[in-house]
CSV table of C-alpha atoms and ligand atoms in Angstrom, one decimal:
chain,number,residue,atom,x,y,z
D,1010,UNK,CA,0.0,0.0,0.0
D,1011,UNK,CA,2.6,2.2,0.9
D,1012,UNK,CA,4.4,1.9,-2.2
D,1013,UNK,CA,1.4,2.7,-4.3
D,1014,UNK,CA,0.7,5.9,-2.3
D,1015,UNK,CA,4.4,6.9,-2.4
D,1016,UNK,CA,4.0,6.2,-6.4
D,1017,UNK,CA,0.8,8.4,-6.7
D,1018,UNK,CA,2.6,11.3,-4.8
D,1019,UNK,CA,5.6,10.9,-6.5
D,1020,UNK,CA,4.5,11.0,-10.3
D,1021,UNK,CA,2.3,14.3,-9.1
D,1022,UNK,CA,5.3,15.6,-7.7
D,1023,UNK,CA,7.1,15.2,-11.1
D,1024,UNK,CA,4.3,15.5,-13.3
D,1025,UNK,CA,4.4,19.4,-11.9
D,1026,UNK,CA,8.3,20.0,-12.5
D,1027,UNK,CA,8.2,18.5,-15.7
D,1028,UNK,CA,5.5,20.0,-16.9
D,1029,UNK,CA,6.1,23.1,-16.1
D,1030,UNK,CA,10.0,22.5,-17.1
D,1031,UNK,CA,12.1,24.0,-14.4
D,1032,UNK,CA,9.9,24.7,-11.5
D,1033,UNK,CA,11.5,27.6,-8.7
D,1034,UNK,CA,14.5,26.0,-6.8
D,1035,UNK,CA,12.6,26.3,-3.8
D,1036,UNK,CA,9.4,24.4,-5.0
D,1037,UNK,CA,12.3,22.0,-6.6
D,1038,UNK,CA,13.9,21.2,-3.1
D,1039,UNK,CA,10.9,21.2,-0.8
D,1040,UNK,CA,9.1,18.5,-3.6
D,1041,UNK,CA,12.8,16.5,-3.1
D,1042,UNK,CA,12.9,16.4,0.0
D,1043,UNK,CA,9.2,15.2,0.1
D,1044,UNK,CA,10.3,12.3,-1.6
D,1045,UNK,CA,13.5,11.8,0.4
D,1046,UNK,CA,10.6,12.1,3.8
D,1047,UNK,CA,8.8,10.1,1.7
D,1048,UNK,CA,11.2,7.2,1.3
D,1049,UNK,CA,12.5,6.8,5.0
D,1050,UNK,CA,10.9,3.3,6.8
D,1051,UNK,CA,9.4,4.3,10.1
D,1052,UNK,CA,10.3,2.9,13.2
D,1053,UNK,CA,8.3,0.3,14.5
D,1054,UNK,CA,8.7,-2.6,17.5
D,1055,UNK,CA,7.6,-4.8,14.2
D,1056,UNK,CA,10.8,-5.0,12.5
D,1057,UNK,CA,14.3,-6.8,13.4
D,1058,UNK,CA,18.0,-6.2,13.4
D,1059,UNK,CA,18.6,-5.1,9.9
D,1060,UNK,CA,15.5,-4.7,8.2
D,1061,UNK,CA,15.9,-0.9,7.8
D,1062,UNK,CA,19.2,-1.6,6.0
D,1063,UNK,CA,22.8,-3.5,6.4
D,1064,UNK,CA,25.6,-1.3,4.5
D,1065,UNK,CA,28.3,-2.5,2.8
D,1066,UNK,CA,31.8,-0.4,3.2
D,1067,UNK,CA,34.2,-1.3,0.6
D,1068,UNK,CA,37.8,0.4,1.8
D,1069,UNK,CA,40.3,1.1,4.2
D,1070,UNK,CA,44.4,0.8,3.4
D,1071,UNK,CA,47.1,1.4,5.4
D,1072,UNK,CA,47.2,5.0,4.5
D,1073,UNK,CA,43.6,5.9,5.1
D,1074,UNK,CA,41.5,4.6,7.7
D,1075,UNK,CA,39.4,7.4,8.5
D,1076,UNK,CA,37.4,7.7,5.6
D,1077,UNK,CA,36.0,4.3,5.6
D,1078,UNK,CA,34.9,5.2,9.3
D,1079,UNK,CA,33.5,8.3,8.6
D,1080,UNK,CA,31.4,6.2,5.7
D,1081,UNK,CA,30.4,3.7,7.7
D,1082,UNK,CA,29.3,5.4,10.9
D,1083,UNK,CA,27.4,7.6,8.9
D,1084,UNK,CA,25.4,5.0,7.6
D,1085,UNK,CA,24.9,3.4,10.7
D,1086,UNK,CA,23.1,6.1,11.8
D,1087,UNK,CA,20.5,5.9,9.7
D,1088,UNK,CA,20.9,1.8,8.5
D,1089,UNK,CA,20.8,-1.1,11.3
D,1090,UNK,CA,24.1,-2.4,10.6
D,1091,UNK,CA,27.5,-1.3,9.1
D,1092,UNK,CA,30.0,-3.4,7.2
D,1093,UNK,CA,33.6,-2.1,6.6
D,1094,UNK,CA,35.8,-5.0,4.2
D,1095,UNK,CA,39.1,-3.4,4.4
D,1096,UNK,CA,42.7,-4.8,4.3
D,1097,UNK,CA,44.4,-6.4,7.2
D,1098,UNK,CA,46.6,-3.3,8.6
D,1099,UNK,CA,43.7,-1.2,8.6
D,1100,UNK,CA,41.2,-3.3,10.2
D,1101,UNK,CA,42.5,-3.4,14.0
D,1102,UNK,CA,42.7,0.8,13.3
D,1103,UNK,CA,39.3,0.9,11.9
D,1104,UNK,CA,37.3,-1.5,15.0
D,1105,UNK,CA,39.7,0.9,17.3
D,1106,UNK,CA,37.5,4.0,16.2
D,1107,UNK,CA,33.9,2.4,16.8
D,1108,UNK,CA,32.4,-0.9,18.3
D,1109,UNK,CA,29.6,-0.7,16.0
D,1110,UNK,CA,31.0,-1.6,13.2
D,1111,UNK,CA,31.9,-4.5,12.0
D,1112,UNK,CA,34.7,-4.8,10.2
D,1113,UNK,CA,36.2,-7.7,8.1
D,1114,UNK,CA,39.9,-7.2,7.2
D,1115,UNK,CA,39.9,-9.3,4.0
D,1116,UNK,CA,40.7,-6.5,1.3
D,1117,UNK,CA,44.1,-7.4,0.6
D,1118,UNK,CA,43.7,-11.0,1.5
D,1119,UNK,CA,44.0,-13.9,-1.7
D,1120,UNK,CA,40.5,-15.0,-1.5
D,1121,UNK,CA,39.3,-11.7,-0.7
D,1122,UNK,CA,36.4,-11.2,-3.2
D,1123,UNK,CA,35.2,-14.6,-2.1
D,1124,UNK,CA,34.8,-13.6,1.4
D,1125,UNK,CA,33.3,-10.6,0.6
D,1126,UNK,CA,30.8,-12.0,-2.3
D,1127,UNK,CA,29.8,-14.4,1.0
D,1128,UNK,CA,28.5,-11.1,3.1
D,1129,UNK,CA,26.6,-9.5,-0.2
D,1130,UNK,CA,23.6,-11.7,0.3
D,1131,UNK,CA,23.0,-10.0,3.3
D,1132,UNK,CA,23.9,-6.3,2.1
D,1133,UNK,CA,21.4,-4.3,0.8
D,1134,UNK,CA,23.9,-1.1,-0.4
D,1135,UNK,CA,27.8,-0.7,-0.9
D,1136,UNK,CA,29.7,2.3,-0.8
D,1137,UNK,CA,33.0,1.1,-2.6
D,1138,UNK,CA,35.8,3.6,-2.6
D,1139,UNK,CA,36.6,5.7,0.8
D,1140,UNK,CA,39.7,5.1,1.9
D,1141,UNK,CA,40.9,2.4,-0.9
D,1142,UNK,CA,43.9,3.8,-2.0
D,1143,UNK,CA,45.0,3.3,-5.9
D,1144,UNK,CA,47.6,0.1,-5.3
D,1145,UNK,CA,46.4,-3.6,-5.8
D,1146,UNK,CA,42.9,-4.0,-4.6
D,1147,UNK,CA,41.2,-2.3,-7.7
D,1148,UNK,CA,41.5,-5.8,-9.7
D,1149,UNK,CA,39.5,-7.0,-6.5
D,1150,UNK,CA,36.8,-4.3,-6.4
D,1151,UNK,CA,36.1,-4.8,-10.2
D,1152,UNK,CA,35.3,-8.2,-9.5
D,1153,UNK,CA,32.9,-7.5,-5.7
D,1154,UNK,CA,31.5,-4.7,-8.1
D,1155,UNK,CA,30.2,-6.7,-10.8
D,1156,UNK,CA,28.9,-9.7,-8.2
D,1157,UNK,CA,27.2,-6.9,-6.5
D,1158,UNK,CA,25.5,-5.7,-10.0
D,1159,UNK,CA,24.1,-9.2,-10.3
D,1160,UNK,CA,22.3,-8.4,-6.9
D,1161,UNK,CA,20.8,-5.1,-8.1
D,1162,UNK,CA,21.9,-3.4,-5.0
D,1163,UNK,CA,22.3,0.1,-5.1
D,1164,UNK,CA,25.9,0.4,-5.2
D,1165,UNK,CA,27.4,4.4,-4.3
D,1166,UNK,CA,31.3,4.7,-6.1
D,1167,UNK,CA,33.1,7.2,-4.1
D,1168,UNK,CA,36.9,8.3,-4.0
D,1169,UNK,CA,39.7,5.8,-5.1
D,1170,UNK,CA,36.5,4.0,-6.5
D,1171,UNK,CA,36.3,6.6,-8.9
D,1172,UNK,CA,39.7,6.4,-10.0
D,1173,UNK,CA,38.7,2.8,-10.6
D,1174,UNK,CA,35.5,4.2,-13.2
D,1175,UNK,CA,38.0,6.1,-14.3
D,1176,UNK,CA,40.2,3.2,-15.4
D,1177,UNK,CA,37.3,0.8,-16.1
D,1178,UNK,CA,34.3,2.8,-17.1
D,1179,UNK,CA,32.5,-0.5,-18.1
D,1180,UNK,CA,32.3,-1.7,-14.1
D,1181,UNK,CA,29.3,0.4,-13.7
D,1182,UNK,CA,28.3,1.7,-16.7
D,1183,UNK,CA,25.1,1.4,-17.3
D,1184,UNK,CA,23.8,0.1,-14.3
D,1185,UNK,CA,20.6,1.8,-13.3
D,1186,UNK,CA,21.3,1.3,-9.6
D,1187,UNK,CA,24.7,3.4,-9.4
D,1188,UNK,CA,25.6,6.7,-8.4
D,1189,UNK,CA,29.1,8.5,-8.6
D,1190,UNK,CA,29.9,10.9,-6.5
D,1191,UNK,CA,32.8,12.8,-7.5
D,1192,UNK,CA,34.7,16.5,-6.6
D,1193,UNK,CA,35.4,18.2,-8.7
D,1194,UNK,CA,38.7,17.0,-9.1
D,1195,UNK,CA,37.6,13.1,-9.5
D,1196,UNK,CA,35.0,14.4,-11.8
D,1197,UNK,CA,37.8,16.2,-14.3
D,1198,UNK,CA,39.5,13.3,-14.4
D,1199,UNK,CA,36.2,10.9,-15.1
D,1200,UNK,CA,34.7,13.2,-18.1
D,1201,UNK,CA,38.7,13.2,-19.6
D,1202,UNK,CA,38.1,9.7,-19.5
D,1203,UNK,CA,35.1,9.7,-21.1
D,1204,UNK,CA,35.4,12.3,-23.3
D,1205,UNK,CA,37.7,13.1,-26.3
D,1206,UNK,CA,37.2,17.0,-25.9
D,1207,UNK,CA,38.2,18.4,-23.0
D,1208,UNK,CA,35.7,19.5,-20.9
D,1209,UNK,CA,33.9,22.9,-20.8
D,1210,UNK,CA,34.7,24.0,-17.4
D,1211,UNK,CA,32.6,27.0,-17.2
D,1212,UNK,CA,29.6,24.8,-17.9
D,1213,UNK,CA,29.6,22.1,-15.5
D,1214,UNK,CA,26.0,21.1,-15.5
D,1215,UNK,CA,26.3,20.5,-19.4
D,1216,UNK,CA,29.7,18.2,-18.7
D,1217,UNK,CA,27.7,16.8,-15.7
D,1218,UNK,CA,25.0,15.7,-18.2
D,1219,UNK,CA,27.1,14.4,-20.9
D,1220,UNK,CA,29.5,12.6,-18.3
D,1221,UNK,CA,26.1,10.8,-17.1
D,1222,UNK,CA,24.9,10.0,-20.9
D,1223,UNK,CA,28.2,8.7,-21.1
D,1224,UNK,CA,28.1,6.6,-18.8
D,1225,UNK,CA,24.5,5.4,-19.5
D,1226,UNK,CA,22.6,7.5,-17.3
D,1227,UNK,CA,24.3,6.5,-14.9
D,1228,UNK,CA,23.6,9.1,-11.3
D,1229,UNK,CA,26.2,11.3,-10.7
D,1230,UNK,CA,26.7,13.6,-8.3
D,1231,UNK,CA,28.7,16.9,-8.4
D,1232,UNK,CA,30.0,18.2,-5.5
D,1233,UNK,CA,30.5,21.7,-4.7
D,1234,UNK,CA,29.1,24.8,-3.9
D,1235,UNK,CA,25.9,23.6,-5.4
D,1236,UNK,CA,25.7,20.2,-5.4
D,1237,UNK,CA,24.2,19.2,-9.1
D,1238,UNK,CA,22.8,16.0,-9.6
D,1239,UNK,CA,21.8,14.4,-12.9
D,1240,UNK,CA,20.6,11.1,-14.4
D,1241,UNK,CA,20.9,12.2,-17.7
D,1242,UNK,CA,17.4,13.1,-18.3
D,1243,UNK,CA,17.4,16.0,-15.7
D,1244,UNK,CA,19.6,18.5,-13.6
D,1245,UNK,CA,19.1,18.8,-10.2
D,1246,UNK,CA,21.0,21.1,-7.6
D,1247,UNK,CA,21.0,21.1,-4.0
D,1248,UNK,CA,22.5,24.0,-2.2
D,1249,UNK,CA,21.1,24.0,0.9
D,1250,UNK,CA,23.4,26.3,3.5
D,1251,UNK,CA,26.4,24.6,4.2
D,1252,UNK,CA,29.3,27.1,5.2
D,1253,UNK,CA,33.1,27.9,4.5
D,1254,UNK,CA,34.9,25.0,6.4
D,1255,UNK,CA,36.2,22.4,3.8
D,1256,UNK,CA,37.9,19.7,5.9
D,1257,UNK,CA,38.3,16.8,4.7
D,1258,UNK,CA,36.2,13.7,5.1
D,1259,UNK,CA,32.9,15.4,4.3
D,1260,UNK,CA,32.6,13.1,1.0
D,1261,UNK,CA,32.7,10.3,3.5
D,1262,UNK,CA,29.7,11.1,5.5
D,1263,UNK,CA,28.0,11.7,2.2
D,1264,UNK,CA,28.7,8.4,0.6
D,1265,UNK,CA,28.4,6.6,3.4
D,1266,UNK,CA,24.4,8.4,4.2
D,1267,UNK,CA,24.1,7.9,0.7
D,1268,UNK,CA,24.1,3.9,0.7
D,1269,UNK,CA,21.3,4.2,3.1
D,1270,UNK,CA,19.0,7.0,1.7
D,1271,UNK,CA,19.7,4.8,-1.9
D,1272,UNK,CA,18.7,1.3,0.1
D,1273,UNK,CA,15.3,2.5,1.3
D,1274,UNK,CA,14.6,4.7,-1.9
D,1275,UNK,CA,14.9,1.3,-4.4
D,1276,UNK,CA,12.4,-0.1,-1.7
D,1277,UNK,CA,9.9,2.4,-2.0
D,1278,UNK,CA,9.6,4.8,-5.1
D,1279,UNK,CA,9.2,2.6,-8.3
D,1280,UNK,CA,12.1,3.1,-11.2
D,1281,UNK,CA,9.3,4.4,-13.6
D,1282,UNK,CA,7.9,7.2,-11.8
D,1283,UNK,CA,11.4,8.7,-10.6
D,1284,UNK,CA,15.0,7.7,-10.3
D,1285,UNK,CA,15.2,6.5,-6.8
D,1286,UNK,CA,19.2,7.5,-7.1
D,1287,UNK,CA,18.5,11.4,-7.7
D,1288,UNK,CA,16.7,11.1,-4.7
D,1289,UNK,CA,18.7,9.1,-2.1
D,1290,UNK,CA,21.6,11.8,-3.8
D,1291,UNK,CA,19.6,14.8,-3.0
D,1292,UNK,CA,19.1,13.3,0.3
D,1293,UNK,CA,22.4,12.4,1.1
D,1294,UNK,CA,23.6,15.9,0.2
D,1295,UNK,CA,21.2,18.0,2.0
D,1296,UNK,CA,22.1,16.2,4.8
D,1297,UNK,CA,25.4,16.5,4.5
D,1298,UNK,CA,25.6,20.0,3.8
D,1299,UNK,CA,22.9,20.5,7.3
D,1300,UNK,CA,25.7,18.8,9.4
D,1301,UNK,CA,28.1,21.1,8.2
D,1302,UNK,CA,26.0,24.4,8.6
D,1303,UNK,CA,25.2,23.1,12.0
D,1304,UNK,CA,28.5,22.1,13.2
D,1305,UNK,CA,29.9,25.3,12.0
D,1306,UNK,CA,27.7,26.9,14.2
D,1307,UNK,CA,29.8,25.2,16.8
D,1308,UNK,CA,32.9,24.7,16.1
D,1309,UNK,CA,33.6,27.4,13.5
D,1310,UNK,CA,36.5,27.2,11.2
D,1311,UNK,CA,37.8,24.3,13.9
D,1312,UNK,CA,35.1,22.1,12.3
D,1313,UNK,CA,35.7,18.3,11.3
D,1314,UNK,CA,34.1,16.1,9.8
D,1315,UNK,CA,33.8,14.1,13.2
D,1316,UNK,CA,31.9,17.3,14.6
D,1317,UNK,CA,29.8,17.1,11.4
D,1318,UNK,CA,28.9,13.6,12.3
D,1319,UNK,CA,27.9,14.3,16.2
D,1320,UNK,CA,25.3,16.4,14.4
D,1321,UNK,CA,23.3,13.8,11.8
D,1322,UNK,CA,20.5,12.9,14.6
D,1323,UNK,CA,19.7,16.3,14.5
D,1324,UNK,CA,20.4,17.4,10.9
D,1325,UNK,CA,18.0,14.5,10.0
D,1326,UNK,CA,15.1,15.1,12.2
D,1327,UNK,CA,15.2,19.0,11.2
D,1328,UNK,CA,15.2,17.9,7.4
D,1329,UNK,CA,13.5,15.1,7.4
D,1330,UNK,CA,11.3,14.6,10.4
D,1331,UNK,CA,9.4,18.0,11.6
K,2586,NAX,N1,40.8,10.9,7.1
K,2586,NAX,C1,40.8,10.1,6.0
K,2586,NAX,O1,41.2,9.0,6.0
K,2586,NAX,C2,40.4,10.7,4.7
K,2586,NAX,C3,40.8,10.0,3.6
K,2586,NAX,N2,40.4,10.4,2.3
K,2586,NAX,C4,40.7,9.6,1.2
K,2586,NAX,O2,41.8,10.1,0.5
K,2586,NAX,C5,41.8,9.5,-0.8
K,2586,NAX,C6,42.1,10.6,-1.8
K,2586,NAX,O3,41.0,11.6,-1.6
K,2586,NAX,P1,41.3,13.1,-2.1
K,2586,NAX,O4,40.0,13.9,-2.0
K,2586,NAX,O5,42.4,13.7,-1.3
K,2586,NAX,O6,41.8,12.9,-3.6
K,2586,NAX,P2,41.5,13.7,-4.8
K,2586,NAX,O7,42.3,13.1,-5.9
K,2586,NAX,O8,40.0,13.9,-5.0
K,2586,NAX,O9,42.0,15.2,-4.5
K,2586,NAX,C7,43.4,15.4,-4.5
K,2586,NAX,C8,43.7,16.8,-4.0
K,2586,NAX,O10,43.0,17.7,-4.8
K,2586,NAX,C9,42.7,18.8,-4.1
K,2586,NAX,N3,41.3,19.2,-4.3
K,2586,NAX,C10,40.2,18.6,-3.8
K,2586,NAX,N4,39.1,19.3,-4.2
K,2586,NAX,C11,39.5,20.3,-4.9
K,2586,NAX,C12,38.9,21.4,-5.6
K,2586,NAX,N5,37.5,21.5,-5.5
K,2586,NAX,N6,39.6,22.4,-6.2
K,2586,NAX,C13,40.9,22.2,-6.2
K,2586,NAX,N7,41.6,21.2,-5.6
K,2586,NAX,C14,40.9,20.3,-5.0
K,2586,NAX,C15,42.9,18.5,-2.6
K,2586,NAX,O11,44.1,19.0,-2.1
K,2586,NAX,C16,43.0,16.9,-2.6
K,2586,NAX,O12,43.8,16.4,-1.6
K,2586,NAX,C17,40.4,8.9,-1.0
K,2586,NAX,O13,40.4,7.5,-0.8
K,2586,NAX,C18,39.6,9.5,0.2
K,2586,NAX,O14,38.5,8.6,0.6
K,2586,NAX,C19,39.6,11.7,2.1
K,2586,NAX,O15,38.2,11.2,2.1
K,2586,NAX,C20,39.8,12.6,3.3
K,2586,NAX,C21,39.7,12.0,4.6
K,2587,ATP,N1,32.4,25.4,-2.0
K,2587,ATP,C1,31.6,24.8,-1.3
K,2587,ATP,N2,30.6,25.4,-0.6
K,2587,ATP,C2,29.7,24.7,0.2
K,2587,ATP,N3,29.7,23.4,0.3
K,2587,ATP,C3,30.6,22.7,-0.4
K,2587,ATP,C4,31.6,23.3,-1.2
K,2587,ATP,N4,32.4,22.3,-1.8
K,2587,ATP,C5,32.0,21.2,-1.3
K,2587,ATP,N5,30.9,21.4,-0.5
K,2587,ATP,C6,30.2,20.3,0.2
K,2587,ATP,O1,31.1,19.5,1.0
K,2587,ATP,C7,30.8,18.1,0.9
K,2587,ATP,C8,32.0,17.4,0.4
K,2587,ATP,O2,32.4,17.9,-0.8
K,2587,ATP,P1,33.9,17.7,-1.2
K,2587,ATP,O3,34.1,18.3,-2.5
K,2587,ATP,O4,34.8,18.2,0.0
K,2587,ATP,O5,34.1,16.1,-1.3
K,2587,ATP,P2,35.4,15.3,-1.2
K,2587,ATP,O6,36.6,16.0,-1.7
K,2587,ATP,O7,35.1,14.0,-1.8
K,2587,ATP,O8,35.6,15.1,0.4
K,2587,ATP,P3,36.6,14.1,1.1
K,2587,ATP,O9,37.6,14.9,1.8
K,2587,ATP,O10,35.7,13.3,2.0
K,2587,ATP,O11,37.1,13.2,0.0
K,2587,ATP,C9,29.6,18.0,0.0
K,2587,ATP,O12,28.4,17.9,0.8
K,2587,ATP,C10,29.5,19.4,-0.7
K,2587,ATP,O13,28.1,19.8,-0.9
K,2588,MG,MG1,36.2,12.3,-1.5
């Protein structure tokens, strides 16, 4: 039932901004976050352990082992349970930061694609990418990448995982239930790879567009100032008040929130009506852009991305819940 309400909502919703082709920003955002309120599973003493989402974390290397923890905590704070598959040396780091997650340090191992293709049954998103470093384990991540395809998870390519698309287009291309989330950097080097001509920088939501189309309308995710989202069909920005601070490990909390918001869209909004990926992305990036306006508040220009993540309980209830 709820489905079919969410549907009815959700083609009005779009019916409007298509027809009347590029409704105000503001009747834009309030009718995205709608559907982003209208995605998330309420909380009931019905359900068990997991069934508002288990989240797959694919990195973690010797030299970064805070962005796969900023990833995954975020998505525990919206998900049931949080998986981080990272290698070895980064694993007793990565438990050290957080109890809750539960981390399997099999990324570097021989059989390490078999261990993790044993865990995808029970995943319902991955994040591939924070923290995975450009050395040795890509080979690996091409191969848990296109296991996880044959699950039709949502699967959110973030970081060094988009240095991988970068390599590999063909991992993801095409695959409906993707979204890239690139800077602007990572995105400069994915439309060169893409592209023959070089890309028009002073039009990045045409580039955005034909980087999509590219990759077969794939999601992707631009951030910056504005954060501009596209499948291909249509552009969509969200630039909600965030502030000046630009520490790093903000694109971790976003992919990581991102898995989540994408595992409970593909639940609930059907693929015709709208692309549940350009909403879990405009849901991931409002939120991540409220932790940062509200932590600045704080903290000011000492602001981290651990402050920013003290503040998602609140963040989400002001976008999401009043
Ligand atoms: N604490 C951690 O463990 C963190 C690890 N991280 C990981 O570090 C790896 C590399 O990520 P990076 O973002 O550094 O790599 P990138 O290749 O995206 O960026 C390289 C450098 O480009 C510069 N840059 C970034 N955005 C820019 C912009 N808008 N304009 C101009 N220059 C810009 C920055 O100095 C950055 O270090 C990834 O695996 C990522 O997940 C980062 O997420 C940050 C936090
Ligand atoms: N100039 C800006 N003004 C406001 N918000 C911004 C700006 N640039 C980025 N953001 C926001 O910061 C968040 C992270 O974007 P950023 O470009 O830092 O990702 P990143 O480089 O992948 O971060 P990370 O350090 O985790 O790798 C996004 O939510 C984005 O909306
Ligand atoms: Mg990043």
């Amino acid at each position: 039932m709820l489905t079919r309400t969410v549907t009815i909502f959700v083609s009005s919703v779009f019916d409007r901004y298509y027809s009347l082709g590029s409704t105000s920003h503001r009747g834009m955002d309030d009718d995205l976050l709608s559907l982003v309120k209208n995605t998330i599973p309420p909380l009931t003493s019905k359900k068990h352990k997991g069934q508002d989402g288990r989240i797959g974390i694919i990195g973690g290397c010797q030299d970064y082992t805070g962005a796969p923890y900023f990833a995954a905590i975020s998505a525990l704070k919206g998900a049931d349970l949080s998986h981080v598959f990272c290698t070895k040396e980064a694993a007793p780091v990565i438990k050290s930061y957080s109890p809750e997650l539960i981390v399997h340090p099999v990324l570097d191992s021989p059989n390490a694609v078999e261990e993790i293709e044993k865990w995808l049954p029970r995943l319902h998103s991955l994040v591939v990418g924070p923290g995975l470093g450009r050395e040795g384990l890509l080979l690996k991540t091409v191969k848990v990448i296109e296991k996880s395809k044959t699950r039709d998870i949502p699967i959110v390519i973030d970081a060094d995982g988009l240095w991988l698309v970068t390599q590999q287009p063909s991992v993801i291309q095409g695959y409906h239930k993707g979204i890239l989330t690139p800077n602007i950097m990572e995105f400069t080097r994915l439309y060169q790879a893409l592209n023959r001509e070089p890309m028009d920088s002073s039009d990045h939501q045409h580039s955005l567009m034909q980087l999509s189309v590219a990759m077969g309308n794939l999601t992707v995710v631009l951030k910056g100032e504005q954060d501009v989202i596209t499948d291909g069909s249509k552009v969509f920005t969200c630039s909600l008040e965030g502030s000046g601070r630009r520490c790093g490990g903000q694109g971790d909390l976003l992919s990581g929130s991102m898995g989540v918001f994408a595992h409970w869209g593909a639940l609930t909004l059907g693929p015709l009506v709208v692309n549940p990926s350009v909403v879990a992305a405009y849901g991931a990036c409002s939120l991540t852009r409220q932790c940062n306006s509200q932590a600045f508040q704080r903290h000011g220009r000492s602001t981290t991305t651990s402050d920013m993540i003290q503040e998602i309980g609140s963040a989400f209830k002001k976008l999401f819940e009043s």
